GROMACS .gro file of C-alpha atoms in nm:
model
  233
    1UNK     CA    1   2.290  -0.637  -0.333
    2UNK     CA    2   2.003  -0.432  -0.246
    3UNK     CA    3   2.160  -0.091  -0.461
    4UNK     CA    4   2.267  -0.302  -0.762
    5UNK     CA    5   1.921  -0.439  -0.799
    6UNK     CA    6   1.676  -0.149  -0.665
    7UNK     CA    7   1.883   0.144  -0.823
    8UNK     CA    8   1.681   0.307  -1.118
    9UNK     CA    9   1.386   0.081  -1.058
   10UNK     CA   10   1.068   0.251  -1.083
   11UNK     CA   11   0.846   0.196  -0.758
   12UNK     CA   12   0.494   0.315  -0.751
   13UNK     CA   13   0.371   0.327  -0.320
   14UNK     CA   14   0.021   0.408  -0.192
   15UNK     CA   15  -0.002   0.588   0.113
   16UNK     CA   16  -0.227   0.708   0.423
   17UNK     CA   17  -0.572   0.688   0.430
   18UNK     CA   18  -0.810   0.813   0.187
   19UNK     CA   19  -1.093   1.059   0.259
   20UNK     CA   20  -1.532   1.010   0.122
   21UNK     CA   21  -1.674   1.287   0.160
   22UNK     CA   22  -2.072   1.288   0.274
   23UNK     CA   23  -2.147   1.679   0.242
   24UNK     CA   24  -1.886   1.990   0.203
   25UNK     CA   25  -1.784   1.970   0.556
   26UNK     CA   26  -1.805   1.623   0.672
   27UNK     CA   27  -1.610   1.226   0.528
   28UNK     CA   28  -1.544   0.919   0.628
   29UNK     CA   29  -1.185   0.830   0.706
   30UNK     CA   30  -0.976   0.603   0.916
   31UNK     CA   31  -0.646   0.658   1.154
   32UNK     CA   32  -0.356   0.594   0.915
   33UNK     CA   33  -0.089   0.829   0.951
   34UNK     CA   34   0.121   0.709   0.637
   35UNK     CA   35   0.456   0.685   0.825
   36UNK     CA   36   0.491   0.307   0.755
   37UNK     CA   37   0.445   0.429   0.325
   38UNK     CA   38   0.649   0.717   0.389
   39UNK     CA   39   0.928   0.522   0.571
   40UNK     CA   40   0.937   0.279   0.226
   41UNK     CA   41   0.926   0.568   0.010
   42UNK     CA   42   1.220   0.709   0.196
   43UNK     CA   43   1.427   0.332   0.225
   44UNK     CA   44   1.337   0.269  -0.133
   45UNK     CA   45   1.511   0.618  -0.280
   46UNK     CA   46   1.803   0.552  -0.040
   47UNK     CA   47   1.884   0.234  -0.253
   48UNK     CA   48   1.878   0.453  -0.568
   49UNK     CA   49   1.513   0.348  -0.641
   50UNK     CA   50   1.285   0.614  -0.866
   51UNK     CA   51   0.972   0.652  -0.598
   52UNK     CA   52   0.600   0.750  -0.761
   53UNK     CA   53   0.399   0.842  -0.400
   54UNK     CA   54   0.069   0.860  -0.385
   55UNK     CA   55  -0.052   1.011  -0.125
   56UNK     CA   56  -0.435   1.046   0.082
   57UNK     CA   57  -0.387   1.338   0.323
   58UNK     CA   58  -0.115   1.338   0.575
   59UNK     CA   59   0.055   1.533   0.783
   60UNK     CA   60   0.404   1.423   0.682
   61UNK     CA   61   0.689   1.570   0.417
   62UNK     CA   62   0.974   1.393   0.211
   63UNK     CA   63   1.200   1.535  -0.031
   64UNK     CA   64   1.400   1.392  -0.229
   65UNK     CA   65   1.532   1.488  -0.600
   66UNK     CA   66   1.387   1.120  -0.761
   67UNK     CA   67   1.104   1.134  -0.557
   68UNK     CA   68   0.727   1.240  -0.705
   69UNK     CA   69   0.474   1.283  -0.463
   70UNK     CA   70   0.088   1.293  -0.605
   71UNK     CA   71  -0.137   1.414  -0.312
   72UNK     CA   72  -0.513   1.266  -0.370
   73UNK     CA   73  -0.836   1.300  -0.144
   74UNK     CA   74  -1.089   0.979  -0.216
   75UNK     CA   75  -1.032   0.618  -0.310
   76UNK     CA   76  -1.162   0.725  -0.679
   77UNK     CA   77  -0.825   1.015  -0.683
   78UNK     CA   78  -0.608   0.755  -0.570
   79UNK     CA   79  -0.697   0.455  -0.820
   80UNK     CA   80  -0.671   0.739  -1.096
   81UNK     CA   81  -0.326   0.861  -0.977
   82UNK     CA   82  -0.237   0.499  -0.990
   83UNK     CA   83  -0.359   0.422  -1.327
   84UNK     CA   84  -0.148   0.736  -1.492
   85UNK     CA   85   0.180   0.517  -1.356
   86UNK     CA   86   0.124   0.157  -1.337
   87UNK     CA   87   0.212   0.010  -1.622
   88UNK     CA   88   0.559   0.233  -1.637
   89UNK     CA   89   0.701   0.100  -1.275
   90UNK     CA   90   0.863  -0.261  -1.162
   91UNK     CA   91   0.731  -0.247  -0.784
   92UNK     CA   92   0.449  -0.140  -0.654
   93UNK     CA   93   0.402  -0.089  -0.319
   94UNK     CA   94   0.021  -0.063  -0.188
   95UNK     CA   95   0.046   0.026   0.189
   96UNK     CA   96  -0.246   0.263   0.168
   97UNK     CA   97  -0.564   0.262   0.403
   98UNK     CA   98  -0.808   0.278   0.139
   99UNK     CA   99  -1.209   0.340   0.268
  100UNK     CA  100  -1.361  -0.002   0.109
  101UNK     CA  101  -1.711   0.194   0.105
  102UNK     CA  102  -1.773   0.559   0.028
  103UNK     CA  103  -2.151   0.753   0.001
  104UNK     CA  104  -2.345   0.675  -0.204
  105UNK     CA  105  -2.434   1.048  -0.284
  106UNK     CA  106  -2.272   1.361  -0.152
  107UNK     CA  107  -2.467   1.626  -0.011
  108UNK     CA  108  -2.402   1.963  -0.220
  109UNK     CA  109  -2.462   2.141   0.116
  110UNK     CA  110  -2.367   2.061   0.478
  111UNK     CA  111  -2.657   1.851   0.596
  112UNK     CA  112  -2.833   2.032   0.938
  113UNK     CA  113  -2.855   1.802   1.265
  114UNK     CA  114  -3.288   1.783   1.220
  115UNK     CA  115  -3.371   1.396   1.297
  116UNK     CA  116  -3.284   1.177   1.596
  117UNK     CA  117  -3.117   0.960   1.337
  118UNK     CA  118  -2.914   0.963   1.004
  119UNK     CA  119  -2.833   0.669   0.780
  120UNK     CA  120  -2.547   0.709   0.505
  121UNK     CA  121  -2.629   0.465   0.203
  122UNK     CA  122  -2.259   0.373   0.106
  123UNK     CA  123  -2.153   0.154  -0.193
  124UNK     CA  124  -1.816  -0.028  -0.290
  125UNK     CA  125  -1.506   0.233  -0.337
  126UNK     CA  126  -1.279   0.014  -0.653
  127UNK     CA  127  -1.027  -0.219  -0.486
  128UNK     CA  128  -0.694  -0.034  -0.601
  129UNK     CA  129  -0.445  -0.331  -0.582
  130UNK     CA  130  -0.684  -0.594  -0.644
  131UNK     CA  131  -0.761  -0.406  -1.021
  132UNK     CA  132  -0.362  -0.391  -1.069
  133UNK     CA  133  -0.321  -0.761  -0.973
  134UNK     CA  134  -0.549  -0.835  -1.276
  135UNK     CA  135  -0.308  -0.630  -1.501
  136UNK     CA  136   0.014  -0.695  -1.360
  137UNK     CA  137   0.307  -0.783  -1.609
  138UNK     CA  138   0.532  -1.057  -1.515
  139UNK     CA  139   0.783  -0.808  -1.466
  140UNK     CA  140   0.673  -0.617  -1.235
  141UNK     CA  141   0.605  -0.734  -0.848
  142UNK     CA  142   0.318  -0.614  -0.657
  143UNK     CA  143   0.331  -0.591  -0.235
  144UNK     CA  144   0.014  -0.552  -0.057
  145UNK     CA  145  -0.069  -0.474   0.300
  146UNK     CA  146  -0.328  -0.727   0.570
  147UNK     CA  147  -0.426  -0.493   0.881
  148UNK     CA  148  -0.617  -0.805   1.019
  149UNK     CA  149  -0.794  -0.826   1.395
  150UNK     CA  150  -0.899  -1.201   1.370
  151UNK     CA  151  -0.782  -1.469   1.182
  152UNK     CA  152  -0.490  -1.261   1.098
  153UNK     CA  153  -0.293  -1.495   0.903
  154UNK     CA  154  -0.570  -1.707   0.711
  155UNK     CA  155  -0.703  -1.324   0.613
  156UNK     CA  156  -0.349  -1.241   0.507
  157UNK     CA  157  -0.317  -1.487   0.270
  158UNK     CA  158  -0.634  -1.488   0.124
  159UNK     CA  159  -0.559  -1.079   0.016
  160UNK     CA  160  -0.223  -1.284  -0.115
  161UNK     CA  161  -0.438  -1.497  -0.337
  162UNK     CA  162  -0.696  -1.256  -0.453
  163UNK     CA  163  -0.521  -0.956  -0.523
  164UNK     CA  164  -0.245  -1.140  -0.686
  165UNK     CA  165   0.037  -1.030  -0.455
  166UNK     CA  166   0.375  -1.123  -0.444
  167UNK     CA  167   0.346  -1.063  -0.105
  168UNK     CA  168   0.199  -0.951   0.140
  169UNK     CA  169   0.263  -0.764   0.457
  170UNK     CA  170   0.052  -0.875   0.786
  171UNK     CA  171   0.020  -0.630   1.106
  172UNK     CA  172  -0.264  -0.748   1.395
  173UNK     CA  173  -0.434  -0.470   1.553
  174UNK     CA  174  -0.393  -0.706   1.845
  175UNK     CA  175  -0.013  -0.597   1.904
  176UNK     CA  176   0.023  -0.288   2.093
  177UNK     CA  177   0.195  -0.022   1.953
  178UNK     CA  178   0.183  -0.158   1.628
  179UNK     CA  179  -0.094   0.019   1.437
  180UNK     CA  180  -0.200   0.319   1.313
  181UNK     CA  181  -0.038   0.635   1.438
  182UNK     CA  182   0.256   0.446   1.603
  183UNK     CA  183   0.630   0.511   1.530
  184UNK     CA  184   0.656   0.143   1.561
  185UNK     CA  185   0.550  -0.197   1.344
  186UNK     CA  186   0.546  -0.565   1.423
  187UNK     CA  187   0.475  -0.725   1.092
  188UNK     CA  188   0.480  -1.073   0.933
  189UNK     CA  189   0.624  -1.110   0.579
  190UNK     CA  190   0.402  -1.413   0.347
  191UNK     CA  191   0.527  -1.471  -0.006
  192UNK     CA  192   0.318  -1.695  -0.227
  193UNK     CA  193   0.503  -2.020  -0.165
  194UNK     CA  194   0.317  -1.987   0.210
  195UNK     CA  195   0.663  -1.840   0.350
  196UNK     CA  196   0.576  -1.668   0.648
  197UNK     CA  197   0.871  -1.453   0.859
  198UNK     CA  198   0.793  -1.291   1.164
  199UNK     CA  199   0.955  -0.982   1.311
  200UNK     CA  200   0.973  -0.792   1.653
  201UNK     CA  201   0.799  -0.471   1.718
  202UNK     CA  202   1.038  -0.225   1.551
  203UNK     CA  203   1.003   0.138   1.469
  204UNK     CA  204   0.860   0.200   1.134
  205UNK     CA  205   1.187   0.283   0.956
  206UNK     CA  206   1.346   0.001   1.047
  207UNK     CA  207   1.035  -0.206   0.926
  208UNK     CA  208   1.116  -0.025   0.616
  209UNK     CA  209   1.445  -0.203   0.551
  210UNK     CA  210   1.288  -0.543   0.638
  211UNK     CA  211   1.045  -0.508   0.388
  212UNK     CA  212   1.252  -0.379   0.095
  213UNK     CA  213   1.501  -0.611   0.132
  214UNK     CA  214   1.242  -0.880   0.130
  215UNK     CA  215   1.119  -0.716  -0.211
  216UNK     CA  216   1.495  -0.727  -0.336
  217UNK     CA  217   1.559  -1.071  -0.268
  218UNK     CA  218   1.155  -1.136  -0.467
  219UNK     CA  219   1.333  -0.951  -0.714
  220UNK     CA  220   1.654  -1.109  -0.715
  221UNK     CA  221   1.483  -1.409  -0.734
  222UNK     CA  222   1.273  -1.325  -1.054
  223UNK     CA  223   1.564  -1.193  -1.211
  224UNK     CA  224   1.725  -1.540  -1.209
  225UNK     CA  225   1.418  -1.699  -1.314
  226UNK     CA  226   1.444  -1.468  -1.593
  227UNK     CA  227   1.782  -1.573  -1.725
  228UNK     CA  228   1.706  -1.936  -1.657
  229UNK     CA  229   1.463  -1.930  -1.894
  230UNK     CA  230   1.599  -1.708  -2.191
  231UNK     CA  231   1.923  -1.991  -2.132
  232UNK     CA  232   1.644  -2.294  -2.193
  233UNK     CA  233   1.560  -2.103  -2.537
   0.00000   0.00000   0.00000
């Protein structure tokens, strides 16, 4: 099922974290590796999907002959990488660690350790999938991603609502081994009828085929909404 309806679909995934830079030497970043992107790029072109990566800076490869990887630096790179494809893709996919904030100016040269204190003044980086949620065709399906530490699920499902998600994908930095850097994922799947499936701790690429055959069966699902109503016209 999964081949017949993912094969020659057009996916667009964010990945890893993104980097704001405060002076030519110095940013502001976070601990994503990308493996859990990289595992669904990878799960998605094994089902015959076309894969559009973009990519903050990671220390990971993939090949792959329908596979287009765009590397990008900021939160401002990303959304503009995004933008180029959006539009042309049926899934997208945004497991990225975005920075929410970035400087508010960048130093043009590396700023010298003088005071006993330094304050950054940052400002709002563009939400990336909640500007494609306002967009988003009825085609096309959009996944998002809740790293939550409190409230996990009510948190979850507001991102759901907001960003206008399909669904959404819920890890607690509260289960070991199931964050940032790991090899391993324990995730909760919510679709917007309040759904909510929980899996075990599992490593990442098997995480991968939970969540893109959740997406298939989204998919499925549309599809037959589709033809139900083009038979009531």
């Amino acid at each position: 099922m999964s081949y017949h309806l993912l094969n020659k679909k057009r996916v667009l995934i964010t990945a890893g974290p993104t980097r704001e830079s405060i002076d030519p030497v110095r940013f502001i970043s976070n601990h994503s590796s990308g493996k859990m992107g990289y595992a669904l790029a990878e799960e998605f072109l094994k089902l015959g999907a076309q894969v559009i990566l973009v990519s903050g800076p990671v220390c990971l490869k993939l090949e792959h002959p329908h596979l287009k990887i765009i590397s990008v630096e900021s939160a401002n790179d990303m959304y503009m990488a995004c933008c180029l494809h959006f539009e042309s893709v049926d899934i997208a996919v945004f497991s990225a660690a975005v920075a929410d904030y970035r400087p508010a100016r960048i130093a043009s040269q590396k700023i010298k350790k003088e005071d006993d204190s330094f304050s950054i003044d940052l400002i709002r980086n563009v939400d990336i999938a909640g500007e494609f949620g306002k967009y988003k065709s009825p085609h096309q399906l959009s996944i998002g991603f809740a790293l939550e530490t409190n409230n996990e699920v009510n948190h979850a499902i507001s991102k759901l609502k907001r960003k206008n998600f399909d669904m959404v994908v819920l890890n607690s930095m509260n289960d070991a081994r199931a964050t940032f850097g790991y090899d391993t994922n324990k995730i909760s799947l919510i679709s917007t009828d309040m759904q909510q499936r929980d899996f075990p701790l599992k490593p990442k690429k098997e995480v991968a085929k939970d969540i893109v055959n959740a997406i298939s069966a989204l998919l499925l699902n549309k599809q037959c909404l589709e033809e139900i109503i083009k038979l009531d016209e």
